[in-house]
Every structure is written in C-alpha cells, then in structure tokens.
PDB file of C-alpha atoms in Angstrom:
ATOM      1  CA  MET M   1      29.984  35.653  91.986  1.00  0.00           C
ATOM      2  CA  LEU M   2      33.548  36.916  91.873  1.00  0.00           C
ATOM      3  CA  LEU M   3      35.738  35.237  89.297  1.00  0.00           C
ATOM      4  CA  CYS M   4      39.503  35.387  89.590  1.00  0.00           C
ATOM      5  CA  PHE M   5      41.640  34.900  86.534  1.00  0.00           C
ATOM      6  CA  ILE M   6      45.288  34.039  86.995  1.00  0.00           C
ATOM      7  CA  PRO M   7      47.314  34.794  83.869  1.00  0.00           C
ATOM      8  CA  SER M   8      49.257  31.863  82.588  1.00  0.00           C
ATOM      9  CA  GLN M   9      53.019  32.146  82.435  1.00  0.00           C
ATOM     10  CA  LEU M  10      55.000  31.433  79.315  1.00  0.00           C
ATOM     11  CA  ALA M  11      56.379  27.926  79.551  1.00  0.00           C
ATOM     12  CA  TRP M  12      59.020  26.244  77.458  1.00  0.00           C
ATOM     13  CA  SER M  13      59.188  22.706  76.184  1.00  0.00           C
ATOM     14  CA  ALA M  14      62.171  20.673  77.208  1.00  0.00           C
ATOM     15  CA  VAL M  15      64.633  21.201  74.388  1.00  0.00           C
ATOM     16  CA  ALA M  16      67.118  18.350  74.564  1.00  0.00           C
ATOM     17  CA  TYR M  17      69.949  16.509  72.887  1.00  0.00           C
ATOM     18  CA  VAL M  18      68.838  13.183  71.377  1.00  0.00           C
ATOM     19  CA  GLN M  19      71.672  11.536  69.436  1.00  0.00           C
ATOM     20  CA  SER M  20      74.607  12.226  67.151  1.00  0.00           C
ATOM     21  CA  ALA M  21      76.870  10.582  64.586  1.00  0.00           C
ATOM     22  CA  GLN M  22      80.106  11.206  62.736  1.00  0.00           C
ATOM     23  CA  THR M  23      82.180   9.913  59.893  1.00  0.00           C
ATOM     24  CA  SER M  24      85.526  10.696  58.291  1.00  0.00           C
ATOM     25  CA  THR M  25      87.487   9.541  55.296  1.00  0.00           C
ATOM     26  CA  ASP M  26      91.122   8.969  54.538  1.00  0.00           C
ATOM     27  CA  GLY M  27      92.583  12.382  53.828  1.00  0.00           C
ATOM     28  CA  ASN M  28      93.838  11.169  50.464  1.00  0.00           C
ATOM     29  CA  ALA M  29      90.528   9.603  49.339  1.00  0.00           C
ATOM     30  CA  THR M  30      88.589  11.681  46.827  1.00  0.00           C
ATOM     31  CA  ASP M  31      84.832  11.421  46.384  1.00  0.00           C
ATOM     32  CA  GLY M  32      81.801  13.589  45.716  1.00  0.00           C
ATOM     33  CA  THR M  33      79.761  12.690  48.799  1.00  0.00           C
ATOM     34  CA  LEU M  34      80.020  12.058  52.523  1.00  0.00           C
ATOM     35  CA  ILE M  35      77.504   9.746  54.190  1.00  0.00           C
ATOM     36  CA  ILE M  36      76.709   9.972  57.922  1.00  0.00           C
ATOM     37  CA  THR M  37      74.480   7.302  59.482  1.00  0.00           C
ATOM     38  CA  LEU M  38      72.527   7.692  62.719  1.00  0.00           C
ATOM     39  CA  ALA M  39      72.010   4.742  65.058  1.00  0.00           C
ATOM     40  CA  SER M  40      68.260   5.455  65.264  1.00  0.00           C
ATOM     41  CA  ALA M  41      65.720   7.227  63.079  1.00  0.00           C
ATOM     42  CA  VAL M  42      65.206  10.931  63.735  1.00  0.00           C
ATOM     43  CA  GLY M  43      62.229  11.435  66.047  1.00  0.00           C
ATOM     44  CA  ASN M  44      59.007  13.096  64.925  1.00  0.00           C
ATOM     45  CA  GLY M  45      59.522  16.863  64.864  1.00  0.00           C
ATOM     46  CA  GLY M  46      63.250  16.507  65.459  1.00  0.00           C
ATOM     47  CA  MET M  47      65.951  18.945  64.356  1.00  0.00           C
ATOM     48  CA  ILE M  48      69.331  18.050  62.862  1.00  0.00           C
ATOM     49  CA  CYS M  49      72.286  20.427  62.960  1.00  0.00           C
ATOM     50  CA  GLY M  50      75.606  19.488  61.461  1.00  0.00           C
ATOM     51  CA  ALA M  51      78.927  20.428  59.950  1.00  0.00           C
ATOM     52  CA  ALA M  52      81.140  18.959  57.257  1.00  0.00           C
ATOM     53  CA  THR M  53      84.633  19.578  55.924  1.00  0.00           C
ATOM     54  CA  TYR M  54      85.898  19.747  52.352  1.00  0.00           C
ATOM     55  CA  GLN M  55      88.901  20.653  50.208  1.00  0.00           C
ATOM     56  CA  SER M  56      88.162  24.344  49.930  1.00  0.00           C
ATOM     57  CA  ALA M  57      90.649  25.039  47.146  1.00  0.00           C
ATOM     58  CA  VAL M  58      88.521  23.088  44.679  1.00  0.00           C
ATOM     59  CA  ALA M  59      85.108  22.266  46.189  1.00  0.00           C
ATOM     60  CA  THR M  60      82.143  23.522  48.198  1.00  0.00           C
ATOM     61  CA  VAL M  61      79.172  21.751  49.765  1.00  0.00           C
ATOM     62  CA  SER M  62      76.408  21.935  47.164  1.00  0.00           C
ATOM     63  CA  SER M  63      73.623  20.160  49.087  1.00  0.00           C
ATOM     64  CA  VAL M  64      72.712  18.140  52.158  1.00  0.00           C
ATOM     65  CA  THR M  65      69.866  15.628  51.980  1.00  0.00           C
ATOM     66  CA  ASP M  66      68.755  12.414  53.682  1.00  0.00           C
ATOM     67  CA  ASN M  67      67.241   9.060  52.802  1.00  0.00           C
ATOM     68  CA  GLN M  68      63.717  10.467  53.228  1.00  0.00           C
ATOM     69  CA  SER M  69      64.277  13.313  50.733  1.00  0.00           C
ATOM     70  CA  ASN M  70      64.486  16.105  53.307  1.00  0.00           C
ATOM     71  CA  VAL M  71      66.603  19.040  52.123  1.00  0.00           C
ATOM     72  CA  TYR M  72      68.838  20.796  54.637  1.00  0.00           C
ATOM     73  CA  THR M  73      69.639  24.493  54.805  1.00  0.00           C
ATOM     74  CA  ILE M  74      73.336  25.260  54.324  1.00  0.00           C
ATOM     75  CA  VAL M  75      74.072  28.089  56.745  1.00  0.00           C
ATOM     76  CA  ARG M  76      77.663  29.109  56.086  1.00  0.00           C
ATOM     77  CA  GLN M  77      80.788  27.889  54.294  1.00  0.00           C
ATOM     78  CA  VAL M  78      84.207  29.129  55.368  1.00  0.00           C
ATOM     79  CA  SER M  79      87.246  28.513  53.187  1.00  0.00           C
ATOM     80  CA  ASN M  80      90.444  28.338  55.204  1.00  0.00           C
ATOM     81  CA  THR M  81      93.250  29.795  53.127  1.00  0.00           C
ATOM     82  CA  PRO M  82      96.103  28.834  53.179  1.00  0.00           C
ATOM     83  CA  ASP M  83      95.308  25.476  54.837  1.00  0.00           C
ATOM     84  CA  GLY M  84      92.934  24.421  52.073  1.00  0.00           C
ATOM     85  CA  VAL M  85      90.186  22.964  54.293  1.00  0.00           C
ATOM     86  CA  GLY M  86      86.655  24.374  54.406  1.00  0.00           C
ATOM     87  CA  LEU M  87      83.880  24.043  56.986  1.00  0.00           C
ATOM     88  CA  ALA M  88      80.161  24.078  56.106  1.00  0.00           C
ATOM     89  CA  THR M  89      77.297  24.213  58.620  1.00  0.00           C
ATOM     90  CA  PHE M  90      73.714  23.077  57.969  1.00  0.00           C
ATOM     91  CA  TYR M  91      70.416  22.135  59.617  1.00  0.00           C
ATOM     92  CA  ALA M  92      66.877  20.854  59.060  1.00  0.00           C
ATOM     93  CA  LEU M  93      63.780  21.526  61.180  1.00  0.00           C
ATOM     94  CA  ASN M  94      60.615  19.595  61.979  1.00  0.00           C
ATOM     95  CA  ILE M  95      61.696  16.279  60.497  1.00  0.00           C
ATOM     96  CA  THR M  96      58.699  13.941  60.491  1.00  0.00           C
ATOM     97  CA  ASN M  97      59.598  10.963  58.289  1.00  0.00           C
ATOM     98  CA  ALA M  98      62.314   9.198  60.313  1.00  0.00           C
ATOM     99  CA  PRO M  99      65.502   9.453  58.221  1.00  0.00           C
ATOM    100  CA  THR M 100      68.664   7.663  59.316  1.00  0.00           C
ATOM    101  CA  ILE M 101      71.211   8.567  56.612  1.00  0.00           C
ATOM    102  CA  ILE M 102      72.396  12.108  55.866  1.00  0.00           C
ATOM    103  CA  THR M 103      74.342  12.702  52.650  1.00  0.00           C
ATOM    104  CA  VAL M 104      76.601  15.692  52.071  1.00  0.00           C
ATOM    105  CA  THR M 105      77.182  16.319  48.364  1.00  0.00           C
ATOM    106  CA  TYR M 106      80.137  18.361  47.131  1.00  0.00           C
ATOM    107  CA  SER M 107      80.372  20.521  44.027  1.00  0.00           C
ATOM    108  CA  ILE M 108      83.128  18.227  42.729  1.00  0.00           C
ATOM    109  CA  SER M 109      85.043  15.293  44.194  1.00  0.00           C
ATOM    110  CA  SER M 110      86.916  16.427  47.285  1.00  0.00           C
ATOM    111  CA  LEU M 111      89.581  15.400  49.733  1.00  0.00           C
ATOM    112  CA  PHE M 112      89.362  16.051  53.494  1.00  0.00           C
ATOM    113  CA  ARG M 113      85.759  14.886  53.999  1.00  0.00           C
ATOM    114  CA  SER M 114      84.573  14.574  57.602  1.00  0.00           C
ATOM    115  CA  GLY M 115      81.271  15.372  59.269  1.00  0.00           C
ATOM    116  CA  VAL M 116      79.252  15.429  62.486  1.00  0.00           C
ATOM    117  CA  ILE M 117      75.463  15.596  62.877  1.00  0.00           C
ATOM    118  CA  ILE M 118      73.442  16.190  66.053  1.00  0.00           C
ATOM    119  CA  GLU M 119      69.718  15.627  66.687  1.00  0.00           C
ATOM    120  CA  ALA M 120      67.717  17.685  69.185  1.00  0.00           C
ATOM    121  CA  SER M 121      64.072  17.619  70.244  1.00  0.00           C
ATOM    122  CA  GLY M 122      61.887  20.511  71.363  1.00  0.00           C
ATOM    123  CA  VAL M 123      63.193  22.977  68.752  1.00  0.00           C
ATOM    124  CA  LYS M 124      60.774  25.322  66.972  1.00  0.00           C
ATOM    125  CA  VAL M 125      59.386  23.858  63.759  1.00  0.00           C
ATOM    126  CA  SER M 126      60.082  27.023  61.733  1.00  0.00           C
ATOM    127  CA  ALA M 127      62.302  30.131  62.016  1.00  0.00           C
ATOM    128  CA  ALA M 128      64.274  28.384  64.747  1.00  0.00           C
ATOM    129  CA  LEU M 129      67.827  29.422  63.844  1.00  0.00           C
ATOM    130  CA  ASP M 130      68.597  32.482  65.930  1.00  0.00           C
ATOM    131  CA  GLN M 131      72.354  33.148  65.692  1.00  0.00           C
ATOM    132  CA  GLU M 132      75.312  31.652  63.858  1.00  0.00           C
ATOM    133  CA  ILE M 133      78.925  32.450  63.092  1.00  0.00           C
ATOM    134  CA  THR M 134      82.106  30.651  62.033  1.00  0.00           C
ATOM    135  CA  GLN M 135      85.623  31.837  62.826  1.00  0.00           C
ATOM    136  CA  ARG M 136      89.039  30.684  61.668  1.00  0.00           C
ATOM    137  CA  GLN M 137      91.934  31.052  64.119  1.00  0.00           C
ATOM    138  CA  GLN M 138      95.608  30.779  63.270  1.00  0.00           C
ATOM    139  CA  THR M 139      97.200  28.761  66.111  1.00  0.00           C
ATOM    140  CA  PRO M 140      95.030  30.038  69.016  1.00  0.00           C
ATOM    141  CA  GLY M 141      96.983  28.010  71.562  1.00  0.00           C
ATOM    142  CA  THR M 142      96.185  25.160  73.937  1.00  0.00           C
ATOM    143  CA  GLY M 143      94.666  27.184  76.780  1.00  0.00           C
ATOM    144  CA  THR M 144      91.231  26.353  78.129  1.00  0.00           C
ATOM    145  CA  ASP M 145      88.529  27.556  75.710  1.00  0.00           C
ATOM    146  CA  ALA M 146      91.156  29.206  73.477  1.00  0.00           C
ATOM    147  CA  VAL M 147      89.506  27.772  70.362  1.00  0.00           C
ATOM    148  CA  THR M 148      86.350  29.811  69.807  1.00  0.00           C
ATOM    149  CA  SER M 149      83.683  30.656  67.267  1.00  0.00           C
ATOM    150  CA  GLY M 150      83.504  34.219  68.516  1.00  0.00           C
ATOM    151  CA  ALA M 151      80.496  35.400  70.500  1.00  0.00           C
ATOM    152  CA  VAL M 152      76.903  35.802  69.370  1.00  0.00           C
ATOM    153  CA  THR M 153      73.968  37.137  71.393  1.00  0.00           C
ATOM    154  CA  THR M 154      70.902  34.919  71.623  1.00  0.00           C
ATOM    155  CA  THR M 155      67.450  36.495  71.824  1.00  0.00           C
ATOM    156  CA  GLU M 156      65.445  33.904  73.761  1.00  0.00           C
ATOM    157  CA  ASP M 157      65.930  31.907  76.937  1.00  0.00           C
ATOM    158  CA  GLY M 158      66.536  28.173  76.690  1.00  0.00           C
ATOM    159  CA  GLU M 159      68.131  28.002  73.267  1.00  0.00           C
ATOM    160  CA  PHE M 160      69.813  24.808  72.049  1.00  0.00           C
ATOM    161  CA  ILE M 161      73.444  25.494  71.153  1.00  0.00           C
ATOM    162  CA  CYS M 162      75.424  23.455  68.601  1.00  0.00           C
ATOM    163  CA  GLY M 163      79.177  23.969  68.345  1.00  0.00           C
ATOM    164  CA  PHE M 164      81.618  22.446  65.850  1.00  0.00           C
ATOM    165  CA  SER M 165      85.363  22.756  65.376  1.00  0.00           C
ATOM    166  CA  ILE M 166      87.882  21.388  62.901  1.00  0.00           C
ATOM    167  CA  VAL M 167      91.623  21.256  62.600  1.00  0.00           C
ATOM    168  CA  SER M 168      92.369  23.300  59.508  1.00  0.00           C
ATOM    169  CA  ASN M 169      94.991  20.898  58.225  1.00  0.00           C
ATOM    170  CA  THR M 170      95.738  17.179  58.526  1.00  0.00           C
ATOM    171  CA  TYR M 171      97.303  17.221  62.004  1.00  0.00           C
ATOM    172  CA  ALA M 172      95.782  13.887  63.015  1.00  0.00           C
ATOM    173  CA  ALA M 173      97.416  13.738  66.474  1.00  0.00           C
ATOM    174  CA  LEU M 174      95.317  16.612  67.828  1.00  0.00           C
ATOM    175  CA  THR M 175      92.241  16.062  70.003  1.00  0.00           C
ATOM    176  CA  PHE M 176      89.546  18.457  71.216  1.00  0.00           C
ATOM    177  CA  THR M 177      88.029  18.868  74.676  1.00  0.00           C
ATOM    178  CA  ALA M 178      84.582  20.455  74.826  1.00  0.00           C
ATOM    179  CA  GLY M 179      84.343  24.038  76.060  1.00  0.00           C
ATOM    180  CA  THR M 180      83.222  25.098  79.516  1.00  0.00           C
ATOM    181  CA  ASP M 181      79.552  24.135  80.103  1.00  0.00           C
ATOM    182  CA  TYR M 182      79.441  22.137  76.850  1.00  0.00           C
ATOM    183  CA  THR M 183      79.236  18.372  76.345  1.00  0.00           C
ATOM    184  CA  GLU M 184      81.240  16.840  73.526  1.00  0.00           C
ATOM    185  CA  ARG M 185      78.994  14.627  71.398  1.00  0.00           C
ATOM    186  CA  GLN M 186      81.294  13.403  68.625  1.00  0.00           C
ATOM    187  CA  GLU M 187      84.878  13.634  67.410  1.00  0.00           C
ATOM    188  CA  THR M 188      86.231  11.873  64.348  1.00  0.00           C
ATOM    189  CA  ASN M 189      89.949  11.564  65.283  1.00  0.00           C
ATOM    190  CA  PRO M 190      90.906  10.121  61.884  1.00  0.00           C
ATOM    191  CA  SER M 191      94.267   8.445  61.384  1.00  0.00           C
ATOM    192  CA  SER M 192      94.639  10.751  58.415  1.00  0.00           C
ATOM    193  CA  GLY M 193      92.452  13.577  57.177  1.00  0.00           C
ATOM    194  CA  ILE M 194      90.533  16.196  59.132  1.00  0.00           C
ATOM    195  CA  ASP M 195      89.439  15.996  62.765  1.00  0.00           C
ATOM    196  CA  ILE M 196      85.976  17.482  63.421  1.00  0.00           C
ATOM    197  CA  ALA M 197      84.174  17.584  66.760  1.00  0.00           C
ATOM    198  CA  GLY M 198      80.654  18.534  67.847  1.00  0.00           C
ATOM    199  CA  GLU M 199      79.323  19.758  71.195  1.00  0.00           C
ATOM    200  CA  THR M 200      76.020  20.973  72.642  1.00  0.00           C
ATOM    201  CA  ARG M 201      74.504  22.802  75.585  1.00  0.00           C
ATOM    202  CA  VAL M 202      71.250  24.515  76.517  1.00  0.00           C
ATOM    203  CA  GLN M 203      71.668  28.194  77.374  1.00  0.00           C
ATOM    204  CA  THR M 204      69.305  28.932  80.256  1.00  0.00           C
ATOM    205  CA  SER M 205      69.141  32.706  79.772  1.00  0.00           C
ATOM    206  CA  ALA M 206      69.538  34.672  76.558  1.00  0.00           C
ATOM    207  CA  GLY M 207      72.784  36.588  76.124  1.00  0.00           C
ATOM    208  CA  SER M 208      76.321  36.410  74.808  1.00  0.00           C
ATOM    209  CA  ILE M 209      77.672  32.938  74.040  1.00  0.00           C
ATOM    210  CA  ALA M 210      80.444  31.322  71.987  1.00  0.00           C
ATOM    211  CA  ALA M 211      81.277  27.754  71.053  1.00  0.00           C
ATOM    212  CA  THR M 212      84.635  27.041  72.680  1.00  0.00           C
ATOM    213  CA  TRP M 213      87.091  24.167  72.736  1.00  0.00           C
ATOM    214  CA  THR M 214      90.493  23.260  74.137  1.00  0.00           C
ATOM    215  CA  GLN M 215      92.912  21.619  71.716  1.00  0.00           C
ATOM    216  CA  SER M 216      95.746  19.307  72.703  1.00  0.00           C
ATOM    217  CA  VAL M 217      98.220  20.710  70.151  1.00  0.00           C
ATOM    218  CA  ASN M 218      98.446  24.329  68.981  1.00  0.00           C
ATOM    219  CA  ASN M 219      97.066  24.229  65.475  1.00  0.00           C
ATOM    220  CA  SER M 220      94.924  26.310  63.129  1.00  0.00           C
ATOM    221  CA  THR M 221      91.195  25.754  63.651  1.00  0.00           C
ATOM    222  CA  SER M 222      87.787  26.760  62.337  1.00  0.00           C
ATOM    223  CA  THR M 223      84.914  26.866  64.812  1.00  0.00           C
ATOM    224  CA  ALA M 224      81.178  27.344  64.278  1.00  0.00           C
ATOM    225  CA  ILE M 225      78.174  28.005  66.489  1.00  0.00           C
ATOM    226  CA  MET M 226      74.460  27.750  65.708  1.00  0.00           C
ATOM    227  CA  THR M 227      71.745  28.598  68.228  1.00  0.00           C
ATOM    228  CA  PHE M 228      68.163  27.362  67.964  1.00  0.00           C
ATOM    229  CA  LYS M 229      64.982  28.603  69.635  1.00  0.00           C
ATOM    230  CA  GLN M 230      62.830  26.100  71.445  1.00  0.00           C
ATOM    231  CA  VAL M 231      59.115  25.512  71.146  1.00  0.00           C
ATOM    232  CA  ALA M 232      56.804  27.428  73.474  1.00  0.00           C
ATOM    233  CA  ALA M 233      54.601  24.936  75.307  1.00  0.00           C
TER     234      ALA M 233
END
C-alpha cells in the first residue's frame, strides 16, 4: 500500500487587538503613581503593551504592575531635554489571572503623568518582543506621517505592532491622527498636561516598519514602536 504524506504548512494564530485604555492628570498635579483601568479583565494568555509619560528632569518610571501582581517589563525610557517630559514603554506577556488595573509607579512624585495601555491576543507567551525603538523629534511638522519612531525591521510575518506618541511639552491644543495603515486606539487630549496616543496594526509580512502619526500643530514629539511575534498554531 502506497502512503502519501503531505507536509503541513506553518500556520499562524490570529493575533488581534482586544481593548485599550488611557488616563491623564492635570499637568500641575504631582503624584508618585498613575493608574489606568481597563473596561474588561485581560483575557487568558493576553499581552499588554503600554507607554507612560513623566517629568524627566526629576523622575523615571520605576515599575509597572497590576491588581493581580503581574510585573511588567520596562523596555525603554527616553528623557526629552529640554522639554522636560519623558516617555517609558512597557509590556507583559501571557497574562492568565484577569487583571483590570495597571499601575505605573515613578521613582519620585512627578508632574506630566499620562498613559495608554493596549491588550492583544495571539501573541507568543515568551520571547515575543521582536523590535523596539523610541525617537524624539524637534518640530517634525504637520505633514502626513511626519511624526515617526524611526524604522525597525521585523523578523517574522504577522507581527502585532504597537505605536505610541506624546507631545513633548504641555501644548494641549494638539491632536494626533494615526499613521498610514494604523488604527488609533486611544488619545488622552488633556485640558492641561501631556497628550499621549496609542495605535496598532498587524504587519502581514516581515520587513521595515515605523510607528507614524500626523499632528495638528507643529510641536516636539517622542514616538515609540514595539513589535510582537505571534503564536504559531
């Protein structure tokens, strides 16, 4: 009897955006924490990526945790001299105990506290972060996609891309529009303090990619990108 074996092809799970949340404080209010609350509990095996701002002249982000005692990895902190506002990026993988509240703790009490968090499903449970970078731009203009993290090169198809951008000073009248092929998920738009926005996309094929935005007023910005590998089915 002749047996025919057909090799299976590598398949990918459906990496997907789930939910997001944001919060911001009065630019003149000083405190040692920032609390961001999700509308629903993080799903089993979910991933959270996020970014938070701080008064970089005096503080840094010392930890990120949640109400189920998960500890988040702080990826990068960029201090924006001379504007005095910093941007920190962070994430946690394979969350299994349904947290709803994420707390950003600063090294000391800080002004300019804003944050955005994004949940995705279908991300690898370990070693998922592939590429990341944060770039500060001094008045990059109001052209389409002029605000950018700078490009990174992903190594796998189907990666989940998180992008974040902040206004590097307290220009509250500015708004962001998500970059080409991105979907904006959150923007704080505070009446005072720091505007931060978050966007996502799934990159079908591995290659060069940047987180981009269009700003309504030409201002200094800091923009971050993190790319995450998805689970092989």
